[in-house]
Each structure stands twice: as C-alpha cells, then as structure tokens.
Coordinates of C-alpha atoms in Angstrom, one line a residue:
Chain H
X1 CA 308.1 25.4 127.8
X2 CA 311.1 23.9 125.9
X3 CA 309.4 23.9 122.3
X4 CA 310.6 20.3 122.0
X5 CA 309.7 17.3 123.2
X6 CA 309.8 13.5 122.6
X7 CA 306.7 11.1 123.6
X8 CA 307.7 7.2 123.4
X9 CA 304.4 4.8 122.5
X10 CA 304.4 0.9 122.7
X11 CA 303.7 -1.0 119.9
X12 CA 300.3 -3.1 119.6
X13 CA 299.3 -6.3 118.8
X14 CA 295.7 -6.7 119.0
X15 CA 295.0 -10.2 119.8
X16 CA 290.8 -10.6 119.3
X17 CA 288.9 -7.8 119.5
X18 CA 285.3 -7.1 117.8
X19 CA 284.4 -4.0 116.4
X20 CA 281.8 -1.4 117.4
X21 CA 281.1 2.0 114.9
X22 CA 279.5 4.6 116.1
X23 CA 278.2 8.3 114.3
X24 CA 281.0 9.9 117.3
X25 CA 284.7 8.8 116.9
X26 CA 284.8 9.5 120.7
X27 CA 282.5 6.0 121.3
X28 CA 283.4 3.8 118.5
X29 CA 285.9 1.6 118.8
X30 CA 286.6 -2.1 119.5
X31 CA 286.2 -4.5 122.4
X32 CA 289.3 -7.0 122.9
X33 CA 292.7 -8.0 124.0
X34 CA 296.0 -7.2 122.7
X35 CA 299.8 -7.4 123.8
X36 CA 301.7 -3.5 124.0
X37 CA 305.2 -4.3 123.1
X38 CA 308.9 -2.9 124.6
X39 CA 309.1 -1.9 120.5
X40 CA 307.1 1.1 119.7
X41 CA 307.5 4.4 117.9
X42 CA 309.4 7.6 119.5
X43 CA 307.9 10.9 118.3
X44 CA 309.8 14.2 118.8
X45 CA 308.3 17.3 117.9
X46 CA 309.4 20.9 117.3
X47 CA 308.7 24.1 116.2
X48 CA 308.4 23.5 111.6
X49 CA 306.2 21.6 109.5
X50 CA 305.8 18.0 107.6
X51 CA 305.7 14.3 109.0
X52 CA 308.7 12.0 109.3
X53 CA 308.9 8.4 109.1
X54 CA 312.7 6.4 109.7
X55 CA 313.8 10.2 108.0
X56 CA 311.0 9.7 104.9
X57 CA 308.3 12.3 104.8
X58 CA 304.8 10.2 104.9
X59 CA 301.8 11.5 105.2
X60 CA 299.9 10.3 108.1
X61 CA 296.1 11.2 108.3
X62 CA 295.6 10.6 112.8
X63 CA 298.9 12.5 112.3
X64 CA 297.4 15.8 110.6
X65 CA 294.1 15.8 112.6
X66 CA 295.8 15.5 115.8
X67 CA 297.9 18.5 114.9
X68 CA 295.0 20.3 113.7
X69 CA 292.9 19.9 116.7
X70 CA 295.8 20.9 119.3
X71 CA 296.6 24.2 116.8
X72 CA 299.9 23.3 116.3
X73 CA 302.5 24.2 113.5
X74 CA 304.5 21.2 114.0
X75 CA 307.7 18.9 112.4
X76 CA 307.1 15.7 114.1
X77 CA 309.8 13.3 113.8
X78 CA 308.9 9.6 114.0
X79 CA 311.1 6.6 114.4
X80 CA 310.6 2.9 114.5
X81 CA 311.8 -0.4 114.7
X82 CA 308.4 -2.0 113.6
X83 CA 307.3 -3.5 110.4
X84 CA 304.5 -1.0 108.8
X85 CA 301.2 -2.2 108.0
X86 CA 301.5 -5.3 109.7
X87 CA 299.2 -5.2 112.8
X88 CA 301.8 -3.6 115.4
X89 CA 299.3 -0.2 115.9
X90 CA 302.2 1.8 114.4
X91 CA 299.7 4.5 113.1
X92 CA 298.3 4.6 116.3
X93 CA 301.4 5.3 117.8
X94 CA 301.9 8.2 115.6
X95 CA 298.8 9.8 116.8
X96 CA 299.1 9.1 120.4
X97 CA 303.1 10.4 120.3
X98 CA 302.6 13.4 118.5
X99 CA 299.5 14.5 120.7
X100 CA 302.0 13.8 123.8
X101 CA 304.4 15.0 122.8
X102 CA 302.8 18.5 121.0
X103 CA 300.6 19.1 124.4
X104 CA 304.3 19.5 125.6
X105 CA 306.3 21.0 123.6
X106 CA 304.0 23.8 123.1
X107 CA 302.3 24.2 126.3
X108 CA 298.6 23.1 125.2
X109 CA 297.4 22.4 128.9
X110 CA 295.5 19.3 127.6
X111 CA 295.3 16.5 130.2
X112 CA 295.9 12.7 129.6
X113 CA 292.7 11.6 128.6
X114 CA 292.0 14.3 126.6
X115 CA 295.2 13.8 124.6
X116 CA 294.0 10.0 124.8
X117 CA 290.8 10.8 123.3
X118 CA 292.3 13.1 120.2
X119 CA 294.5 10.4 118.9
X120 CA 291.7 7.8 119.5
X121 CA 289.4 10.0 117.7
X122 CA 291.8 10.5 114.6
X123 CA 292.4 6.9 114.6
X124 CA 288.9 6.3 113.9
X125 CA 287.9 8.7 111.8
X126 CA 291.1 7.7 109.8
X127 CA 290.0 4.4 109.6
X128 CA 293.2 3.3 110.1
X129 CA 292.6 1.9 113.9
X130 CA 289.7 1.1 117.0
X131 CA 291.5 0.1 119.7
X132 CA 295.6 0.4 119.6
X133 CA 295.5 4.4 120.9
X134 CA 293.4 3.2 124.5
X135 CA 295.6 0.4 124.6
X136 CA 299.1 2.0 124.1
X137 CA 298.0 4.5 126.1
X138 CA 297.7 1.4 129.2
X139 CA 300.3 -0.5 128.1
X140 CA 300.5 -4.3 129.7
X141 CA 297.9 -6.6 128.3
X142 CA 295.4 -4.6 128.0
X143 CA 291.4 -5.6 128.0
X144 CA 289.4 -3.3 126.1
X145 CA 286.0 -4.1 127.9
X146 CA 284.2 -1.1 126.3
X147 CA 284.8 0.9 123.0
X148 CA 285.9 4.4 123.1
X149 CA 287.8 6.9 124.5
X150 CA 288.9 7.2 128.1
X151 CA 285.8 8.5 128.9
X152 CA 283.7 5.8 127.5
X153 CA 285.9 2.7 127.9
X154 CA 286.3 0.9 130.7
X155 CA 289.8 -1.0 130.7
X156 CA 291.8 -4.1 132.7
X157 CA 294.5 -5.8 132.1
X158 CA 296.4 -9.4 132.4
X159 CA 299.2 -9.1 135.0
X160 CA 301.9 -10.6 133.5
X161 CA 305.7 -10.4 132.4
X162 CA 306.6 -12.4 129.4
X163 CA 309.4 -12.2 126.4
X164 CA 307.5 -12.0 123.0
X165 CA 308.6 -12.9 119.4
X166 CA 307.4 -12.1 116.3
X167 CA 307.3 -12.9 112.6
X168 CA 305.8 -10.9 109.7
X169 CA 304.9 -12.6 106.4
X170 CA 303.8 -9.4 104.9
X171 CA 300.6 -6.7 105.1
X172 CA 296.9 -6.6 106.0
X173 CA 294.6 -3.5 105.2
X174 CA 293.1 -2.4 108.8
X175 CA 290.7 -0.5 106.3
X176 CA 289.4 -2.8 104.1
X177 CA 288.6 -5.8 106.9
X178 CA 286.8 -3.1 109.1
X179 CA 284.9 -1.9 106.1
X180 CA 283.7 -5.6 105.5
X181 CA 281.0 -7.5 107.0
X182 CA 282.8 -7.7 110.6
X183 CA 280.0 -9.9 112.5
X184 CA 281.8 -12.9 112.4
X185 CA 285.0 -12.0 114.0
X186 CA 283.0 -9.4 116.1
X187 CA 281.1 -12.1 117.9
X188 CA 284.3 -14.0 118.0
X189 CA 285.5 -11.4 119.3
X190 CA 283.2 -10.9 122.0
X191 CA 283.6 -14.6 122.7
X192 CA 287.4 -14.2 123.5
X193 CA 287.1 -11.7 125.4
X194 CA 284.5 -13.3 128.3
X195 CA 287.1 -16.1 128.0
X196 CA 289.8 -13.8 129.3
X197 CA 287.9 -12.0 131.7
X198 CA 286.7 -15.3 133.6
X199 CA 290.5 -15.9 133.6
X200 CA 292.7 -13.5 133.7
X201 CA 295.7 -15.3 132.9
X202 CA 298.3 -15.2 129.8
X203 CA 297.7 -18.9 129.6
X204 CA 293.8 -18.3 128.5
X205 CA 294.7 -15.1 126.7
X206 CA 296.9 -17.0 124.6
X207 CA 293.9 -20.1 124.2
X208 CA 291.5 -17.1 123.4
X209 CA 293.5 -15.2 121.1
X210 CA 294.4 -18.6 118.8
X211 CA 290.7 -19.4 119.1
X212 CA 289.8 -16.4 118.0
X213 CA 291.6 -16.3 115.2
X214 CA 291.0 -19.6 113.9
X215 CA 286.8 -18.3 113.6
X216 CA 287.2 -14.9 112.6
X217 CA 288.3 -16.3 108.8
X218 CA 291.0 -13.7 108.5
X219 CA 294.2 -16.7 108.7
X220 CA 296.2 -17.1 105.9
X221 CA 297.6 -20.3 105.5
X222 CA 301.6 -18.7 105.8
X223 CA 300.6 -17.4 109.1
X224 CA 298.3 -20.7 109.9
X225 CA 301.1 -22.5 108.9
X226 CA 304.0 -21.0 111.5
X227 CA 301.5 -21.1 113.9
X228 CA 301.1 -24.8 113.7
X229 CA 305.1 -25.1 114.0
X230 CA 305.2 -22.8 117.2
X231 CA 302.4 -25.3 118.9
X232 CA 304.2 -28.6 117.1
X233 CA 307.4 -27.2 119.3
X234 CA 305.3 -26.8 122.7
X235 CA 304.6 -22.8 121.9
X236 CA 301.8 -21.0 122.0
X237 CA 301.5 -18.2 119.0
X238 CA 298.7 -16.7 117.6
X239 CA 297.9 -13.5 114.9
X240 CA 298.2 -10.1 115.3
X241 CA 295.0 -8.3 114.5
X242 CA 295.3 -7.0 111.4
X243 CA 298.6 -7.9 109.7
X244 CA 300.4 -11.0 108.4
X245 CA 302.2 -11.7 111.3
X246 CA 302.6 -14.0 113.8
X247 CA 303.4 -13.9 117.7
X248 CA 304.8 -15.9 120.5
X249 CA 305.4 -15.8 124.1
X250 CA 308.9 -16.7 125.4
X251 CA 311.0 -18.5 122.5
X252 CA 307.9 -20.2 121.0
X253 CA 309.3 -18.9 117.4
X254 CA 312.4 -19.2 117.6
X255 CA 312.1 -23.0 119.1
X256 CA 310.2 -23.9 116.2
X257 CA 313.5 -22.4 113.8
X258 CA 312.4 -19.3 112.8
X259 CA 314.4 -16.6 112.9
X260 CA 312.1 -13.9 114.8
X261 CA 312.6 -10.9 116.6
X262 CA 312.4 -10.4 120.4
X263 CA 311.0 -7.9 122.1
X264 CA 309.2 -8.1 125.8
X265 CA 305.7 -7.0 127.5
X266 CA 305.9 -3.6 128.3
X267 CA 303.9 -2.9 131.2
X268 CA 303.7 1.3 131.1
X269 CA 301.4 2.8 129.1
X270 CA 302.4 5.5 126.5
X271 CA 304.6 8.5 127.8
X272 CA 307.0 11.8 127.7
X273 CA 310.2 11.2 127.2
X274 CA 313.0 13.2 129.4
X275 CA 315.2 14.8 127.1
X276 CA 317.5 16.8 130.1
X277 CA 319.0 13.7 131.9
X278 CA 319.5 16.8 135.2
X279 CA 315.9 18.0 135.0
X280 CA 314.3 15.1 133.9
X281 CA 312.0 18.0 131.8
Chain O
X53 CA 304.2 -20.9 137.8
X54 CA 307.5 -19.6 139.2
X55 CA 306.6 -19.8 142.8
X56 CA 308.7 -16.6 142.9
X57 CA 308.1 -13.4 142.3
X58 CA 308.7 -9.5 142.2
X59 CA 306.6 -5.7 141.8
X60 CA 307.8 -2.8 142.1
X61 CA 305.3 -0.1 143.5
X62 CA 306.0 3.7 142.9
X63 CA 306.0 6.2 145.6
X64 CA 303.4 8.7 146.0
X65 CA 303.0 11.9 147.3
X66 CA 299.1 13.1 147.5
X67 CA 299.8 16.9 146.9
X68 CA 295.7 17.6 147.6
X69 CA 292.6 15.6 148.2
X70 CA 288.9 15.1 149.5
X71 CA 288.2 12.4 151.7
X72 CA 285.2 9.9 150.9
X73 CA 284.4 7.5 153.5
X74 CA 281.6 4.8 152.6
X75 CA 281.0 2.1 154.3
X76 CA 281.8 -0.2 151.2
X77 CA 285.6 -0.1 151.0
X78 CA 285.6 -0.5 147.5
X79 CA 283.7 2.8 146.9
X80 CA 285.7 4.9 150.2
X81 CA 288.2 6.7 149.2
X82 CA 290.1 10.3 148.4
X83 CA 289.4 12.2 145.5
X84 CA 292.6 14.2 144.3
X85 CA 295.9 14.7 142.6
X86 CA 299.5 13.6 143.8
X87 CA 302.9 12.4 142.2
X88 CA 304.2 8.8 141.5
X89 CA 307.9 8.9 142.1
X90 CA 310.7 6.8 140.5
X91 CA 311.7 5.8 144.5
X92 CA 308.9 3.1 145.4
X93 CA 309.1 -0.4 147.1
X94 CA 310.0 -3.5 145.6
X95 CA 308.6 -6.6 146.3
X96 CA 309.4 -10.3 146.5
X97 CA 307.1 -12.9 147.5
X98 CA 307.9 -16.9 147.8
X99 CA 306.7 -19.5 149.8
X100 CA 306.5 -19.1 153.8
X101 CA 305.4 -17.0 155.7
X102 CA 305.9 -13.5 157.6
X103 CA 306.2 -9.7 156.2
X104 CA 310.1 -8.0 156.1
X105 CA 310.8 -4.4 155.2
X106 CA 314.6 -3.5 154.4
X107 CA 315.2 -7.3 156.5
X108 CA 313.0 -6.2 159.7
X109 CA 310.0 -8.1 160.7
X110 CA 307.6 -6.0 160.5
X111 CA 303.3 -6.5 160.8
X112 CA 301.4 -4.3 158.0
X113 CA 297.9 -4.5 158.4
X114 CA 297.0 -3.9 154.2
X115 CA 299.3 -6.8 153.5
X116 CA 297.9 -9.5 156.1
X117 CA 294.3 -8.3 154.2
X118 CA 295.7 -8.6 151.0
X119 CA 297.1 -12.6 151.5
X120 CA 294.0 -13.5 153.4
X121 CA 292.2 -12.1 150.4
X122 CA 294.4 -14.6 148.0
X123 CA 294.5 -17.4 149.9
X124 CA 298.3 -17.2 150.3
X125 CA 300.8 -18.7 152.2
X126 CA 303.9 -16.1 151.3
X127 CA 306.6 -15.0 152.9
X128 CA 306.9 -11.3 151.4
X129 CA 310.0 -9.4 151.2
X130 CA 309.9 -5.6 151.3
X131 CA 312.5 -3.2 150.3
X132 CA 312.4 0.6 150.1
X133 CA 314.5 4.0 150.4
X134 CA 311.4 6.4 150.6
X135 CA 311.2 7.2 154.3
X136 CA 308.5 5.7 156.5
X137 CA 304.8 7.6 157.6
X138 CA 306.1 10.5 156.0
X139 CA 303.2 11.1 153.0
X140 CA 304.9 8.4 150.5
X141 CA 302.1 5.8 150.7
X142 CA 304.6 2.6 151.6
X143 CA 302.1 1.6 153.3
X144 CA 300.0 1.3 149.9
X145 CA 302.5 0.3 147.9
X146 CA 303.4 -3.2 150.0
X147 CA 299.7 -3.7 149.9
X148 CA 299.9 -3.2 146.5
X149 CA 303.3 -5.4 145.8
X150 CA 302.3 -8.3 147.7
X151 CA 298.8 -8.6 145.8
X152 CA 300.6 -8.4 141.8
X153 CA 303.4 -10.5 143.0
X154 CA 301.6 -12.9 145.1
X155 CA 299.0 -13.3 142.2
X156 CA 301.9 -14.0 139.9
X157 CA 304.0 -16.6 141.6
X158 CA 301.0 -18.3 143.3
X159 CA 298.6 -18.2 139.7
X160 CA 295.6 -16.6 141.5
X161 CA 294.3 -15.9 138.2
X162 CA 292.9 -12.5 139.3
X163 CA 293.2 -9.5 137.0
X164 CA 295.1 -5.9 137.2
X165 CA 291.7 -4.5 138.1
X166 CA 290.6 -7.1 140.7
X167 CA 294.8 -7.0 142.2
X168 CA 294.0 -2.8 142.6
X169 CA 291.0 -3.6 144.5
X170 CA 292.0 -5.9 146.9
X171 CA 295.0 -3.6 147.6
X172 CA 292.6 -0.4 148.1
X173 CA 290.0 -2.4 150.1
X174 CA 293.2 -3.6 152.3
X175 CA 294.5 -0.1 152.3
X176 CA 290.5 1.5 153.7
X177 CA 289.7 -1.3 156.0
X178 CA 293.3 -0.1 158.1
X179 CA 293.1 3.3 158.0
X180 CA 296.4 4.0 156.0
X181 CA 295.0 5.5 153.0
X182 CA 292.7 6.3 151.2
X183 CA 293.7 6.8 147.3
X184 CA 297.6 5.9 147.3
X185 CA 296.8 2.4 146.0
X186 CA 294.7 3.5 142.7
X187 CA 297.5 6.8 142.1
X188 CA 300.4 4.0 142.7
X189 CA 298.8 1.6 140.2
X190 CA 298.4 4.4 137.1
X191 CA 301.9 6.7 137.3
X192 CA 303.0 9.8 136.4
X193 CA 300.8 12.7 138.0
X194 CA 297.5 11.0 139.1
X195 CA 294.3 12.7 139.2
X196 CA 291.9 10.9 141.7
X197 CA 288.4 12.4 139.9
X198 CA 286.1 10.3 141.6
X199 CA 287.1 8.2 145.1
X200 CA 287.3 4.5 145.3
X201 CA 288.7 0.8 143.7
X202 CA 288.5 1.4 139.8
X203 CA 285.3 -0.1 139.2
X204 CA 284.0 3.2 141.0
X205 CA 287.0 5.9 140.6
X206 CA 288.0 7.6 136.9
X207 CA 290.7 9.0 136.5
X208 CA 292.6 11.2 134.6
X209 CA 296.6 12.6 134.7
X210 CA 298.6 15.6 133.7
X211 CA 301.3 14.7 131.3
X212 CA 304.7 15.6 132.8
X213 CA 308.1 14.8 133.2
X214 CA 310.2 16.3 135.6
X215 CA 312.8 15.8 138.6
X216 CA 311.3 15.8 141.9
X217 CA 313.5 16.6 145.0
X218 CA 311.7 15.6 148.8
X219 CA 312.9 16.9 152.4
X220 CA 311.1 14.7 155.5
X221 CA 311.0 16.5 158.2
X222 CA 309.2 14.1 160.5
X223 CA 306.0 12.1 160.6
X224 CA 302.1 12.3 160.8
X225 CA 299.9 9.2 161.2
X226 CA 297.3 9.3 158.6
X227 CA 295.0 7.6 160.7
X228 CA 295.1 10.5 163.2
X229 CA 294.2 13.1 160.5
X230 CA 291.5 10.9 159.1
X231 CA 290.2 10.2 161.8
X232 CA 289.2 13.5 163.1
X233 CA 287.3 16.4 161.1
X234 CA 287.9 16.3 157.6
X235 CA 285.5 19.0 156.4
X236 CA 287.8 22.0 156.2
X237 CA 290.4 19.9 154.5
X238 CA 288.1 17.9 151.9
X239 CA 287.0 21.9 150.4
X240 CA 290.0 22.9 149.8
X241 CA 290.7 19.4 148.5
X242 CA 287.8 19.6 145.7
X243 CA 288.9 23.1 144.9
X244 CA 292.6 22.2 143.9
X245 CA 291.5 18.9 142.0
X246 CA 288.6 21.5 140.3
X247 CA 291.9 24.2 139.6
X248 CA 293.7 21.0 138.1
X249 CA 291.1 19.5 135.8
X250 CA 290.4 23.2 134.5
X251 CA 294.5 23.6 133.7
X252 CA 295.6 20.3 133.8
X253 CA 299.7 21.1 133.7
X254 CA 302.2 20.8 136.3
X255 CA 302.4 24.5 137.3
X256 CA 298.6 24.8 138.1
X257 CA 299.0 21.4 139.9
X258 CA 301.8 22.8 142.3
X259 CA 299.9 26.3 143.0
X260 CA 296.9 23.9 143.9
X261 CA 299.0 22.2 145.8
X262 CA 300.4 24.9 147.7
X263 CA 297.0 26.6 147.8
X264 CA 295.1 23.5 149.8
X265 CA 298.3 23.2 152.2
X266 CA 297.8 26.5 153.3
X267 CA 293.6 26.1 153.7
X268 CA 293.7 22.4 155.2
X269 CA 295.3 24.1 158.7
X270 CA 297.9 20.6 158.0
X271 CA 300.7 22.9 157.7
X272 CA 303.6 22.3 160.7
X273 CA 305.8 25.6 161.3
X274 CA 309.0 23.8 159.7
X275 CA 307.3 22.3 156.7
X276 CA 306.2 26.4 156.2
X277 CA 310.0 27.7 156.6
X278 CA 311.8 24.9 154.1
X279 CA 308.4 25.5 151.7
X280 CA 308.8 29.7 152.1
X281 CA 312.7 28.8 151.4
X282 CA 312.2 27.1 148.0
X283 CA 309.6 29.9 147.0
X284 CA 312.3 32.5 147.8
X285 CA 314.9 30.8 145.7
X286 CA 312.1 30.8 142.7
X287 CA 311.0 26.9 142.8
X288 CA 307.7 25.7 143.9
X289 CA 306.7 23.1 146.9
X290 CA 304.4 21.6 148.8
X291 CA 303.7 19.5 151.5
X292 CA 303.6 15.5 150.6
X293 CA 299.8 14.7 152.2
X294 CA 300.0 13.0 154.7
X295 CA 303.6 13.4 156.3
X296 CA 306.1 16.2 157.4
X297 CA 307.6 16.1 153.9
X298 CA 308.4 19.0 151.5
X299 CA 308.6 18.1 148.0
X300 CA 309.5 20.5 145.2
X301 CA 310.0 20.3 141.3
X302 CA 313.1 20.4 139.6
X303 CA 315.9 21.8 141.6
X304 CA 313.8 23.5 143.9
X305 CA 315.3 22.4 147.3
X306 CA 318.5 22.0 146.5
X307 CA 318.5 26.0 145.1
X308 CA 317.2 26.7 148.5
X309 CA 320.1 25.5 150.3
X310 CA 318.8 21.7 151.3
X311 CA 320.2 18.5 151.4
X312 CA 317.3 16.9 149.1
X313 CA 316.7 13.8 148.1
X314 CA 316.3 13.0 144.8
X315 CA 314.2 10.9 142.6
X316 CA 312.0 11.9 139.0
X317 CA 308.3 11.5 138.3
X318 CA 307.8 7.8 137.4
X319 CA 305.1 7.9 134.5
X320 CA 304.5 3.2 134.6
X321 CA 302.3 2.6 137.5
X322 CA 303.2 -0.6 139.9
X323 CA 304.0 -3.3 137.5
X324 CA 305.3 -6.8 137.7
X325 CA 309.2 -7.4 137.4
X326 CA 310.9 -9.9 135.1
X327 CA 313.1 -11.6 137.4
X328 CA 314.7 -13.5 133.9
X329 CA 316.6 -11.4 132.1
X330 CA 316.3 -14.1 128.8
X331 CA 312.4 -14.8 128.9
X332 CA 311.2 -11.4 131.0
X333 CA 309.2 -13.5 132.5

C-alpha cells in the first residue's frame, strides 16, 4: 500500500458502433469498432477530496460513482492532452483511471474486470458513454462484438500498427444523440461491424467506419468537408463517434494541408502506472 | 503490405494451474494465473524460409503449425534473453510472434482473436503448453478462469505493477510433466486460481503461488533452498511452472543474496511493433 497511485488510459475514438440500452448498466452498452489512441488521460490519486482536470476542479459524474462504489475518499488528479467533448472517450478515461488507480492506492482487492465493469457501469448510467471504458480497457482496435461489461461482452481486435491524426472542428453531445431515435445509425452500425469482422483488416475498418458514418446522418458538412480533402489526397479519414472531429491513418491530414495532431495506435489496454522507477510499484 | 514485419511476445511465468486436455485443441488448455514479464521474444518475419532463435537454426514445432495454418512462406527471426525450457513459455511466445507478424507482413486478414487461436492450437497439438499463449496475448498478471483459445477461455487479471527478479536453476520439459498424472497438481491448481479470484491482489497471488508449489510434489530440492532463502530475507517466491526457475517480487532475490535477473511485470499483451518510427506502421 503506497496510498498513491497513477493509472494511464488511452484515448478513444469510436469509429461505428450501434447502441444497445438495457434496465442493468452492467449489459447495456454498444456494439462497434473504434481506434484507442497513444493520447489518453493520466489519473493519479491520493489520500483528499475533489476532481481535477489540466489543474481545474470539474465535476465528473463516472468520476463520483466510481469513487462511491470503491468507498473511497479520494483527490483524483487528471491530466490530458485531448480535446474535451469531442469524441476521444475522455470521460471514460476518467472513470476507468480513477477506478485503477483507487483499487491501488488504497488496497481495494478488486480485480481487472471488476474495476472494468465499475467504470463501464458509471459510464452508462452517466450517460456520458457505451463503449470507450471496454475498449480503453483493450486498447488496439478494438471490436466490441457484444455490449457490456467484461462479463457480458465478448471483444477482438484488428492487428495493426498505424500513425493516426486528427482534427477537431468543435463538440458533439454523447447525451443528446444516444437519447434520440438511435435505429438508424444502430443498424448501420451493426452493418459496419459484420464488415470488419469478415475482414479484419485496417483497410476495411477504415471503408466501414466512412460508410458508416455517411448513413448514420450524424456528418456535419465541416467534418464531411475535410474528409473529402483527406480522400481527394489518397487518405482515408473518417469521424469520431461522437464529436466534431475527424481522423486519419498515417499523414492522411496532414497530406491534405491541415495542420493536425499526431498521435499513434496504442496497442495495450488501460494500466497502472509505476511511480518508483527501482520497484516498479 | 510491408512484406516485413515485427511482435514482440512477453514472457510468462505460470505461477499455478489446472490442466484441461480435450480433444479439440481450441477448447484444451490450463486454467490458472501467472505473470507476463517485460523480457519476451521479439519477432521478425520476411520472406523465405526457416526458424532462427538468437541466429541458430532452430525447428519449433508451434511455429511450423502456425505457418502451415497461414499459408506462409516466411523466414522467422527469433530473438530472446529469457532462458530456454525453463517455465518462460518461449516456446508460446514464437508461436505467438510468428502468427501477428506473419499476419501483418503477409495481409492474412485474420483477426487478434483468430491470431491467439492459431497460436494456442499450435502450442496443444505439440505439447509445449497449455495456457502461455492466451496469458502472453492479455499482460500484466493473467488469470486463466476457464481453459482454452478465447472463444472458450475468460479471463480476468489482478491489477499490479511491480519488479520481478527470476533465478533458473535448470530445466523441466513440459511435455514430461503433462504427460504423466496431472490429478494431484490440477487440485491444487483450482484451489490457488479459487484463493485468487476471491482476493484478486498480488500478495494473495504469490501465497497461492507458493501454496500449489508445495502440493503439486513439482518442487526440486534447490528450487526449495533459493525459495526458503527469499522467504527468510522477507520477500516472497515461487516456482515459474513449468521450469527450475524461482521468481520473486520486488527485490526479493537479490535481498537473499542472488545474482537475479531482472525484468518488471509487462501490463500490454503480445502486440505488433512499428518498425517506422514516422508512420508507426
């Protein structure tokens, strides 16, 4: 026991997913695809109280329940070099992070997919995400191919190694599309997803995700716009699921001009953090 | 399509297990707990032919299996510093190597899922393991809860982080042990993995550990001295399953007066490696 710890947690960008509700957090979730990123939020926790954000107290609802359901009196310190609210599963990361790094810190003896399932279930309840905790959690490309929790959800994943850029043009409420009529982009979803699992390559990933987001009627034309620029320069981009923003594999942004940043697949999944370069604790 | 490419497999050290033969590969297997250790193999494949590890020729059953299975004409480059049939599951981890980087640099279009599989099935059909392949292809402190490929197997983990220090003392052929009456050993082996699950946190894991070394009669004299040794000198060790190996946590052997080697838990599971520093691919 150290009473400090620090949990690191890719960032997210869903790719197509659709969406399945359920009466228990623990199976709802969504079905899909998604990219976890070498960006991601670092959680430290210790011994206090209150939520930080880039050194700005925010109040974080998967943030609160996780800490509630661990019994924990806890600061948790969260930093990031992601864009908010923009479809990178930052909230997500928060959750998952904090119940790492908590189960740590203060000896709570919960195992992986236990602490797995808490953020996931936070997530959901807070409306605020279905898929990004099981996914960070993977890391790679990960294939939701069931909702839920670890227990429920059955995952795989698209080998692969790529650099990936993105661009964000601004905000999307996760709440308000998943609280619309999702059957749509849910059976687009579902379509996208058989397309990837028949083959399993970034290639088709790619083909599915810009597919998908072309029929789930959630483009806007800024982002259908760059989009069209990344494939007019031989690129293949599509949109993260939900936010304004737009990603690429390789240099496919910034070979169409834009000024993006640059990040790379990140194949672990979601972990602790050594903070005692002898110990490795 | 690069023609060329590269995996890195961690090591792994089963600290307990139950073995589950079946006469379907895919669902044979070991359930059980180990560690996934920053030491691993890495491995290059290209076009040609013939197996190398550390620039010997060398035939590995699991591997042959595993490029028969792909179709692939690759010469496949091994390189390690983890001893060999000493309880590290190299053996597992080439199988597992060849099959993400031949996948990769030949576009077999098969999935992480499918990759795991084909490596497990390799690793059954010889005789040289029976859950290294699934442990080496999650991370961090595996938990083995059902046997078999992971259509069949969940699994779970204990969150750690820690420095591991190993002592090999000799060898012992898997097959041999396997092979003969398993009964005694696959008990014990469902009791730790039941301790574990109940008090899922690295202290529990090494008392089970120690506990099912003692009751599956695998123990050699010397492997008891250097494990009494660290125990004296207030660490905790075990015996790496199946090989004359000691491996401790923290600074365990080293406090007892050995000349360890040294490596940390390695939370990613066997991953592809960018071999492109500017595209990661």
């Amino acid at each position: 026991m150290t009473d400090t710890a620090r949990a690191f947690v890719p960032g997210h960008v869903t790719a197509f997913f659709s969406a399945h509700p359920h009466a228990d957090p623990e199976r709802a979730g969504s079905r899909g695809g998604g990219l976890a990123l070498s960006e991601g939020v670092t959680v430290r926790v210790e011994p206090g109280d209150g939520v930080e954000l880039d050194a700005q107290p925010i109040d974080v609802a998967s943030v609160e329940t996780v800490l509630d359901a661990l019994g924990a009196e806890a600061r948790v310190v969260c930093q990031t070099d992601l864009p908010l609210g923009s479809g990178f599963g930052a909230s997500g990361a928060m959750a998952l992070g904090t119940a790492l790094a908590v189960n740590d810190a203060f000896d709570c003896g919960r195992s992986e997919n236990e602490l797995v399932t808490l953020a996931h279930r936070a997530e959901v309840k807070a409306g605020t995400g279905l898929g990004d905790v099981v996914a960070q959690a993977r890391g790679g490309v990960p294939l939701r191919l069931d909702p839920g929790a670890p227990a429920h959800g059955r995952m795989d994943g698209v080998p692969a190694r790529t650099r990936v850029e993105y661009l964000t043009l601004g905000g999307l409420s996760t709440e308000a599309v998943l609280s619309g009529d999702t059957a749509q982009l849910s059976a687009a979803g579902e379509r996208a997803l058989e397309r990837v699992r028949e083959t399993p390559t970034l290639t088709e990933f790619m083909a599915a995700a810009r597919e998908f987001a072309e029929r789930a009627g959630l483009l806007t034309e800024d982002v259908r716009d760059v989009i069209a620029d990344v494939e007019a320069a031989g690129g293949a981009a599509s949109m993260a699921m939900l936010g304004e923003t737009v990603f690429a594999l390789g240099t496919g942004l910034t070979d169409a001009g834009y000024d993006a940043a640059v990040c790379r697949l990140y194949p672990p999944g979601a972990s602790l953090v050594s903070v005692d370069p002898e110990t490795h604790r």
